[in-house]
Coordinates of C-alpha atoms in Angstrom, one line a residue:
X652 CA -62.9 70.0 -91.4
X653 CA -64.2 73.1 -93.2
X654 CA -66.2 75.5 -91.8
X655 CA -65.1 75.6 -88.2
X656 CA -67.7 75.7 -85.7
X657 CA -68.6 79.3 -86.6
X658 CA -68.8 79.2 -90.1
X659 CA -65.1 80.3 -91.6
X660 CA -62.9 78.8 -94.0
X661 CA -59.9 80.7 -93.1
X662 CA -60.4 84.0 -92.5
X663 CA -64.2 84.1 -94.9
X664 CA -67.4 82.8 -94.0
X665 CA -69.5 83.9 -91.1
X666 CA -72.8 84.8 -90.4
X667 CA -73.2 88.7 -90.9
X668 CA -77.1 89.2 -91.3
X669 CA -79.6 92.0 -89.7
X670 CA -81.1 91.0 -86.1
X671 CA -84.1 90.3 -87.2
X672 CA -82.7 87.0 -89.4
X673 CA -80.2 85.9 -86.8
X674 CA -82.6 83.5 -85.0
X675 CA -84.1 82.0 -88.4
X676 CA -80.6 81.3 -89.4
X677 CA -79.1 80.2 -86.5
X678 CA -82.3 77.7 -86.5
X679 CA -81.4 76.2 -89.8
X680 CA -78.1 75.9 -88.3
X681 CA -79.5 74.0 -85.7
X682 CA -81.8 71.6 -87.7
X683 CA -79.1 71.1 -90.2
X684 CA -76.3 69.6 -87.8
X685 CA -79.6 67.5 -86.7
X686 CA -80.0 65.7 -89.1
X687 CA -76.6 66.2 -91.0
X688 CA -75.2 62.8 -89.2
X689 CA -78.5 60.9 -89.4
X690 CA -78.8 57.8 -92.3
X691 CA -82.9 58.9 -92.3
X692 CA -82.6 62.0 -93.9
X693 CA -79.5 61.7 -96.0
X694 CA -81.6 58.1 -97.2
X695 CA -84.6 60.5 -98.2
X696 CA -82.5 62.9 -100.7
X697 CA -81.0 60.2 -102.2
X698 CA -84.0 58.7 -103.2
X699 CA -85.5 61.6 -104.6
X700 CA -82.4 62.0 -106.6
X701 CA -82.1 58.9 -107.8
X702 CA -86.1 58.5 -109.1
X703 CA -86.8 62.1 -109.6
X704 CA -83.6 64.3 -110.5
X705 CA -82.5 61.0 -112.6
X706 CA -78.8 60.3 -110.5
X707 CA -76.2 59.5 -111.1
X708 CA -75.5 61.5 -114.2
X709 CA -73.3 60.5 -116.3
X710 CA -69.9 60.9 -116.6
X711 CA -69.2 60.7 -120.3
X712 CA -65.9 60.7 -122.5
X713 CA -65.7 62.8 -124.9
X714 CA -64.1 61.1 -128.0
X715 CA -63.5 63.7 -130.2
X716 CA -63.0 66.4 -128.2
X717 CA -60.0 64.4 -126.3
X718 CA -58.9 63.9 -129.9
X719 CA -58.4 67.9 -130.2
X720 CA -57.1 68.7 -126.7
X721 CA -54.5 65.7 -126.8
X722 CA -55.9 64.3 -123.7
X723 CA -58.8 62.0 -122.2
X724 CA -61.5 64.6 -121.7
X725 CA -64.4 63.2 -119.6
X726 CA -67.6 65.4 -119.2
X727 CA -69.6 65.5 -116.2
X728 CA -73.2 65.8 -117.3
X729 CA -75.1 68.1 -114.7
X730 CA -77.0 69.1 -117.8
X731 CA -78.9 65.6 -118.0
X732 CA -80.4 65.8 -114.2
X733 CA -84.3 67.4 -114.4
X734 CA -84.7 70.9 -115.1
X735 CA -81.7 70.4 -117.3
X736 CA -78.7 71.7 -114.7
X737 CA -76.9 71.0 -111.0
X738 CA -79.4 73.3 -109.6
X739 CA -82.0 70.0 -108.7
X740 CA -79.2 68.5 -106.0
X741 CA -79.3 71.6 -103.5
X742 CA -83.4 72.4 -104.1
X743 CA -84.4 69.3 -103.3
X744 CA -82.0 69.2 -100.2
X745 CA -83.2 72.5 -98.9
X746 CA -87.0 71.8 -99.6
X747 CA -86.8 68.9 -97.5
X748 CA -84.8 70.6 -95.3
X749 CA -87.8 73.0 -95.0
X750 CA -90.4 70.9 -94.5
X751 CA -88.6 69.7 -91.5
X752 CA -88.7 73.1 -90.3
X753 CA -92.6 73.7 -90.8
X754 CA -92.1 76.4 -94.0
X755 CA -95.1 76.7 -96.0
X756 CA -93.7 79.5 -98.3
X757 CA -90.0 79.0 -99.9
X758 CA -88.9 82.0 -101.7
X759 CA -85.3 82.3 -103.9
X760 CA -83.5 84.7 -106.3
X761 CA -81.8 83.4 -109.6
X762 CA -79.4 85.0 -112.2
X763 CA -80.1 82.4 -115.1
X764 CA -83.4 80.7 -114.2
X765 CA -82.0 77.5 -113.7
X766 CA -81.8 77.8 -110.0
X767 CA -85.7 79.4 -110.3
X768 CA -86.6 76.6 -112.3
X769 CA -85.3 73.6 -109.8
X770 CA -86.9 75.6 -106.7
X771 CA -90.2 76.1 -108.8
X772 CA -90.0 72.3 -109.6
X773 CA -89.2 71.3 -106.2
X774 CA -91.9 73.6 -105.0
X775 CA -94.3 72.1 -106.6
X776 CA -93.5 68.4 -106.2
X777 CA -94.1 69.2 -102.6
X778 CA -97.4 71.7 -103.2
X779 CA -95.1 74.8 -101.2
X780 CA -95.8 78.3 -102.3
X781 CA -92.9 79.6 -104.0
X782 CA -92.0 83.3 -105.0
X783 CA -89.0 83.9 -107.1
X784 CA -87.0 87.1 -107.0
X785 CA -84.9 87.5 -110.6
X786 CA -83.6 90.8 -112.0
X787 CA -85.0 92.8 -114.8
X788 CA -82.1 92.2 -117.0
X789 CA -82.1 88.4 -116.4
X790 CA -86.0 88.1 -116.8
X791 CA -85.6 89.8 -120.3
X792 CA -82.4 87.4 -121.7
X793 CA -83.6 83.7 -119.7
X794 CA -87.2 85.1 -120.4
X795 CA -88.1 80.8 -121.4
X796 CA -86.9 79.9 -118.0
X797 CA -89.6 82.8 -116.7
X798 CA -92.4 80.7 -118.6
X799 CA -91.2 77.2 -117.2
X800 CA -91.2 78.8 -113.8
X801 CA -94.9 79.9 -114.1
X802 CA -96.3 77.1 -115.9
X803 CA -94.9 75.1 -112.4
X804 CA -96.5 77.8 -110.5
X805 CA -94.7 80.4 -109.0
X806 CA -94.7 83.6 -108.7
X807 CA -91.2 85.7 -110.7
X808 CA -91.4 88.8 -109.1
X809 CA -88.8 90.9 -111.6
X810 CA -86.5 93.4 -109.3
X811 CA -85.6 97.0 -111.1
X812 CA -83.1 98.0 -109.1
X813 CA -79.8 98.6 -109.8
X814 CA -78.1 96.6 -112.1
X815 CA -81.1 94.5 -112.7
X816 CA -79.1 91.0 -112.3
X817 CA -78.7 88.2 -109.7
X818 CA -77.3 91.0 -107.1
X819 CA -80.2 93.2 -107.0
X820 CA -83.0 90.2 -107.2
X821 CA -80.7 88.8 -103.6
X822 CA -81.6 91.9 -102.5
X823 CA -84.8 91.6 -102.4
X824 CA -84.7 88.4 -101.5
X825 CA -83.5 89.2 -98.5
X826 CA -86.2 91.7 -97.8
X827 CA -89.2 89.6 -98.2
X828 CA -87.4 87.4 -95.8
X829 CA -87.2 90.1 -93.0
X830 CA -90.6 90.7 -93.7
X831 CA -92.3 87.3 -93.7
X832 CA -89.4 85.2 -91.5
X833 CA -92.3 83.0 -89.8
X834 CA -93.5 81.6 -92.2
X835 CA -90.9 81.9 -95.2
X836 CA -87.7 79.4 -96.3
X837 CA -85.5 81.6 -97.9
X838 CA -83.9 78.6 -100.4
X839 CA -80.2 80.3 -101.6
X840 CA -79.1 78.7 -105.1
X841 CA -75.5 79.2 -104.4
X842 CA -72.4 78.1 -102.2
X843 CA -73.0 82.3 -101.0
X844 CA -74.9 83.7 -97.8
X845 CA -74.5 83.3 -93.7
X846 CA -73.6 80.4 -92.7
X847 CA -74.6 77.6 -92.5
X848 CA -75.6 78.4 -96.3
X849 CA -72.5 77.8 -97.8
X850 CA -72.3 74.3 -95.9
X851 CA -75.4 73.7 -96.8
X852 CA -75.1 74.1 -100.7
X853 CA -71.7 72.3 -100.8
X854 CA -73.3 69.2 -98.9
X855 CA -76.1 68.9 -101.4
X856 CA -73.5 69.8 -104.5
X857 CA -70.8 67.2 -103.3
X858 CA -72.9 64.4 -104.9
X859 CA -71.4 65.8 -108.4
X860 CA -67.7 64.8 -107.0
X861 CA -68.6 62.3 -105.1
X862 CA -70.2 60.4 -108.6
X863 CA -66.8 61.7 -110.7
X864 CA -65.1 59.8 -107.9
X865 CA -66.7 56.5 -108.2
X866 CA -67.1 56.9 -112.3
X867 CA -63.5 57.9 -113.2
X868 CA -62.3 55.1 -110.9
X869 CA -64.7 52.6 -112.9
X870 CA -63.7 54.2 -116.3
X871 CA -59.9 54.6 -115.5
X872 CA -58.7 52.6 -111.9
X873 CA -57.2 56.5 -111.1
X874 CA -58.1 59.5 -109.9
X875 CA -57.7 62.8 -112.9
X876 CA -55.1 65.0 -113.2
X877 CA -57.2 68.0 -113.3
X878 CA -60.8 69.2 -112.7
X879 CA -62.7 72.3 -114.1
X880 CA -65.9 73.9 -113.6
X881 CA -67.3 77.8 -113.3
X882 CA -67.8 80.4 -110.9
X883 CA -70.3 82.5 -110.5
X884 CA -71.1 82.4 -106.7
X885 CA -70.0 78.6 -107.0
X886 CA -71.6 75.9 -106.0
X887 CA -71.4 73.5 -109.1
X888 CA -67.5 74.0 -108.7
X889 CA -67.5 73.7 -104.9
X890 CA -69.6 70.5 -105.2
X891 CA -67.2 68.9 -107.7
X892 CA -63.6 70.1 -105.9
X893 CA -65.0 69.3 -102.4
X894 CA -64.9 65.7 -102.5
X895 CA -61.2 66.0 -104.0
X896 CA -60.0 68.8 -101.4
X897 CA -58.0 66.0 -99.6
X898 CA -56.3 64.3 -102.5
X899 CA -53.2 66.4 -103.2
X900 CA -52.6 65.4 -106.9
X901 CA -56.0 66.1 -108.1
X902 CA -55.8 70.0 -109.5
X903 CA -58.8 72.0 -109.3
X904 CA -58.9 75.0 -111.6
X905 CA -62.0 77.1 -111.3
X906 CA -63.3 79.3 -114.2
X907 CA -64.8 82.7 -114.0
X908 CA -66.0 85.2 -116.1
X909 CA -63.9 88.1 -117.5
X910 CA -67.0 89.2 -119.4
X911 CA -65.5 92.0 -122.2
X912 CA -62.4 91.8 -120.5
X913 CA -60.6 92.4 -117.0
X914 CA -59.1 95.6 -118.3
X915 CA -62.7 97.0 -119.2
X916 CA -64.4 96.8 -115.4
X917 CA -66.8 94.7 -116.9
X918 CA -66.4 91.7 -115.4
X919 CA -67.1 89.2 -112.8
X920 CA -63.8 87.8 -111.6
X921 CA -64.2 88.5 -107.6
X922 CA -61.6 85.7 -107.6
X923 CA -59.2 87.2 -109.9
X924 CA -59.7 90.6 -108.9
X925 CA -62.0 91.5 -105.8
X926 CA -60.9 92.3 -102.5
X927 CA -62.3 91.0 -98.5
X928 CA -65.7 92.2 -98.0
X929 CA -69.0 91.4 -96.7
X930 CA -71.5 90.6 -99.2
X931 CA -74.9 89.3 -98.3
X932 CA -74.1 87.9 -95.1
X933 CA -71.3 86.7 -95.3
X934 CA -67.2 87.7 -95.8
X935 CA -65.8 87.1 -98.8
X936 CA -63.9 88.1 -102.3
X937 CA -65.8 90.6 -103.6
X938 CA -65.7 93.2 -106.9
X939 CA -65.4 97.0 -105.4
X940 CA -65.1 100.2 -106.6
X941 CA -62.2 102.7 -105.1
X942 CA -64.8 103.7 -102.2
X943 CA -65.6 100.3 -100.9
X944 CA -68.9 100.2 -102.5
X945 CA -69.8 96.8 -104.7
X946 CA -68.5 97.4 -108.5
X947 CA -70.7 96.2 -111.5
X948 CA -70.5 93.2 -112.4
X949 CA -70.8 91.9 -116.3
X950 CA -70.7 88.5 -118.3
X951 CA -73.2 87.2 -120.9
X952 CA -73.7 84.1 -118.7
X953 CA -76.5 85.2 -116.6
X954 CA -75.5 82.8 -113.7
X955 CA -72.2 84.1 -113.3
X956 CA -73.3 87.9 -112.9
X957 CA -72.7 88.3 -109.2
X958 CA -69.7 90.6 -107.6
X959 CA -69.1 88.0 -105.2
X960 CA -68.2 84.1 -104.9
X961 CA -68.8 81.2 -102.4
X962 CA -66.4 82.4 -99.1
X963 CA -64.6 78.1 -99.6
X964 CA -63.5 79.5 -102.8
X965 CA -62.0 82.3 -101.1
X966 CA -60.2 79.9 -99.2
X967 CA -59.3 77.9 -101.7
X968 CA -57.4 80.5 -103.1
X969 CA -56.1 81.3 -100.9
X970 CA -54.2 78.6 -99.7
X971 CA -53.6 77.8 -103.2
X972 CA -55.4 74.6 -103.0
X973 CA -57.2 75.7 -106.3
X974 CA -56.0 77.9 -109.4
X975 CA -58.5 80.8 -110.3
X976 CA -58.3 82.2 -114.2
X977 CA -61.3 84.0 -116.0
X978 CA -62.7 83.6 -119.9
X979 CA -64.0 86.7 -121.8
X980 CA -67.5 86.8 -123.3
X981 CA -66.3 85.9 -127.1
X982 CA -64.1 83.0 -125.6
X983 CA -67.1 81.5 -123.8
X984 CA -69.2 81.9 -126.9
X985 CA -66.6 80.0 -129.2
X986 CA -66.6 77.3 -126.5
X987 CA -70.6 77.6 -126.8
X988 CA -70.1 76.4 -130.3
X989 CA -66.8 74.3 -130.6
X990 CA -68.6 71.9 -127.7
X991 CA -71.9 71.8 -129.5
X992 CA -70.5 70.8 -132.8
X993 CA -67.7 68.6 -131.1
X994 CA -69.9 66.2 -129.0
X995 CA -73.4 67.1 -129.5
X996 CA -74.2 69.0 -126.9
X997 CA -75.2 72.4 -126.1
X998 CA -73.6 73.4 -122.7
X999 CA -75.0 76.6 -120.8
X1000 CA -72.9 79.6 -121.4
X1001 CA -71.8 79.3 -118.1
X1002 CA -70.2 75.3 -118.7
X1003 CA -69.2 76.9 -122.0
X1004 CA -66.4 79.2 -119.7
X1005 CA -64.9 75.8 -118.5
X1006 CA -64.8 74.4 -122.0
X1007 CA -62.6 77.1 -123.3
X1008 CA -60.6 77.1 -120.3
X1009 CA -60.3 73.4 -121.2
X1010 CA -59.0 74.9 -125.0
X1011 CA -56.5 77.0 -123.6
X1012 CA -55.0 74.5 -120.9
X1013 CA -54.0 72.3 -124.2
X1014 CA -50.0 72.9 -124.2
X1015 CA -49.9 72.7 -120.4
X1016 CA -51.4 69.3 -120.4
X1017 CA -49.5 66.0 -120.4
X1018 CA -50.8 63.3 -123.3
X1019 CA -51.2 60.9 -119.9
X1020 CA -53.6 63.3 -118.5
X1021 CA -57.5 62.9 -117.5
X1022 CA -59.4 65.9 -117.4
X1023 CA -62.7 66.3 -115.9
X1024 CA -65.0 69.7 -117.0
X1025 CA -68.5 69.7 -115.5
X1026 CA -71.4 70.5 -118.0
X1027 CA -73.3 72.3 -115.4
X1028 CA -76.5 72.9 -117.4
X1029 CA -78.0 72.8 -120.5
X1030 CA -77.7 75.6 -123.1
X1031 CA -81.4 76.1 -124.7
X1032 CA -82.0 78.6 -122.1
X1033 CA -78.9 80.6 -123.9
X1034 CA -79.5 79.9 -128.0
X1035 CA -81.2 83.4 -127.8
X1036 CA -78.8 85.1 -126.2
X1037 CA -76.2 83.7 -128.7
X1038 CA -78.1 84.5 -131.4
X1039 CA -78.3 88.1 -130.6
X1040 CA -74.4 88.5 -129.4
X1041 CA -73.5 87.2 -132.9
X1042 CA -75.9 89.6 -134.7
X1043 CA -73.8 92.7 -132.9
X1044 CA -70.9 91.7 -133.9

């Protein structure tokens, strides 16, 4: 069973964090295998996310779509569950989480605001403190994600440090943690970090494959063919594949972002093209330059602007359990549109890389095949962005 006792899938994972964290994360380590067996505490988070984030979501087949891919195309809708994306299954986890440990303060970092939003929601439904770390960049293009946060009464402290994205804003993150450990949760949005992060995220994620499970076999008496989702640092993917890692047949294809191109450097595709690091705490595929340092990294989907993934992913490629392939910028924003004029609904630019994976897998697809993309989140937080990207072109 993945992680062994120390935290590795393989030869990634870990725990590689300064002294001054290693107690704090060795506790949560502690309280997490606690209560990780218990009915009590597993009871609790499904109740808040069956009459607060609105579980199960749907899984929803998508007529016409199907019709133009020449297979049965079902969508998982993580964009339906409150705050409008996947991000509400691993805040509420961790909060609770939390509050067993005595926190009073939770603090977080985000790349899109969606992850911000869920920890500000989940922040305030239990009346926590909550400071949110989010890069310059990422405050200008999610800037209505930045309101919703306030309005639910946090703090978005914007980071101007080096690139100005999701990197940077883990950063300092990272530092207010160091600083304020007593007191402080630090709540990490993605399947990324020491361990037992990683575990941590994918537990609270699985519920997304653990539903498609249950639905596909109501819908279809079978198991799909195939299942897609993003990567960014990977946590709506790992919670979909996770549940499937044991049945063979099942193929997992995960979908990051090639931003203007892998030729160009300005990318995200750690998977595709990053080498073994260590990256915020823990050892992974990660985007470097010819020194060692951590390269760049670029896509118009603010959630997917990290120079590093999940370290299960790393695993999963590999031991070839999943396929890794990449989508540009302009692919991702065709799929942006094709999905909102197909079915009706406006996927996040970061679902949208899955959907035009989704187009591209057409001739490789058998006309028996199910296919299962996760909508991780909703796309008003992107029409802007859109909008802009289309005017400089």
């Amino acid at each position: 069973m993945l992680p062994n006792s120390k935290g590795y899938y393989g030869l990634f994972g870990g725990m590689f964090m300064p002294e001054t964290l290693v107690a704090s994360v060795a506790a949560l380590g502690v309280e997490y295998h606690k209560l990780k067996p218990g009915r009590r505490f597993w009871d609790e988070v499904r109740e808040y996310n069956k009459t607060y984030a609105g579980r199960a979501t749907p899984l929803y087949h998508a007529k016409r779509l199907s019709a133009l891919v020449g297979v049965k195309v079902y969508l998982k809708r993580e964009d339906l569950a409150h705050t409008g994306s996947h991000k509400i299954n691993n805040t509420l986890g961790q909060i609770l989480l939390a509050r067993k440990l005595g926190k009073k303060r939770i603090i977080a970092e985000t790349g899109a605001g969606q992850h911000g939003v869920a920890t500000a929601t989940a922040a305030a439904l239990f009346g926590l403190e909550c400071v949110v770390y989010m890069g310059s960049t990422d405050v200008v293009r999610q800037s209505v994600n930045v309101e919703r946060m306030k309005i639910l009464g946090t703090e978005v402290r914007a980071v101007i440090s080096g690139t100005q994205t999701l990197k940077d804003a883990i950063n300092e993150a990272l530092r207010d943690w160091v600083t304020n450990v007593r007191s402080t949760y630090y709540l990490i949005g993605s399947a990324i970090g020491p361990h037992p992060y990683p575990l941590i995220v994918r537990d609270f994620q699985s519920v997304i494959g653990n539903e498609v499970k249950s639905q596909i076999q109501d819908a279809e008496g079978r198991l799909p063919d195939y299942l897609l989702a993003c990567v960014g640092g990977g946590s709506n993917s790992i919670g979909l594949f996770s549940p499937f890692y044991n049945d063979r047949k099942v193929k997992m294809v995960g979908v990051e972002a090639a931003g203007k191109g892998l030729h160009t450097g300005m990318h995200s595709a750690s998977l595709t093209q990053g080498k073994a690091g260590v990256l915020h705490g823990t050892k992974t595929l990660i985007l470097q330059d010819k020194d060692g340092q951590i390269a760049p990294a670029h896509s118009i989907a603010a959630g997917l602007d990290y120079p590093g993934v999940g370290p299960e992913h790393a695993f999963y490629k590999a031991s070839g359990r999943a396929e890794y392939v990449s989508i540009t910028d302009d692919e991702a924003v065709e799929a942006f549109k094709l999905l909102s004029r197909m079915e009706g609904i406006i996927p996040a630019l970061e679902s949208s890389h899955a959907v035009a994976q989704l187009m591209k897998m057409k001739k490789r697809f058998k006309p028996k095949d199910i296919v299962v993309v996760c909508v991780s989140g909703r796309g008003d937080k992107d029409i802007e962005v859109v909008m802009n990207y289309k005017a400089r072109k």
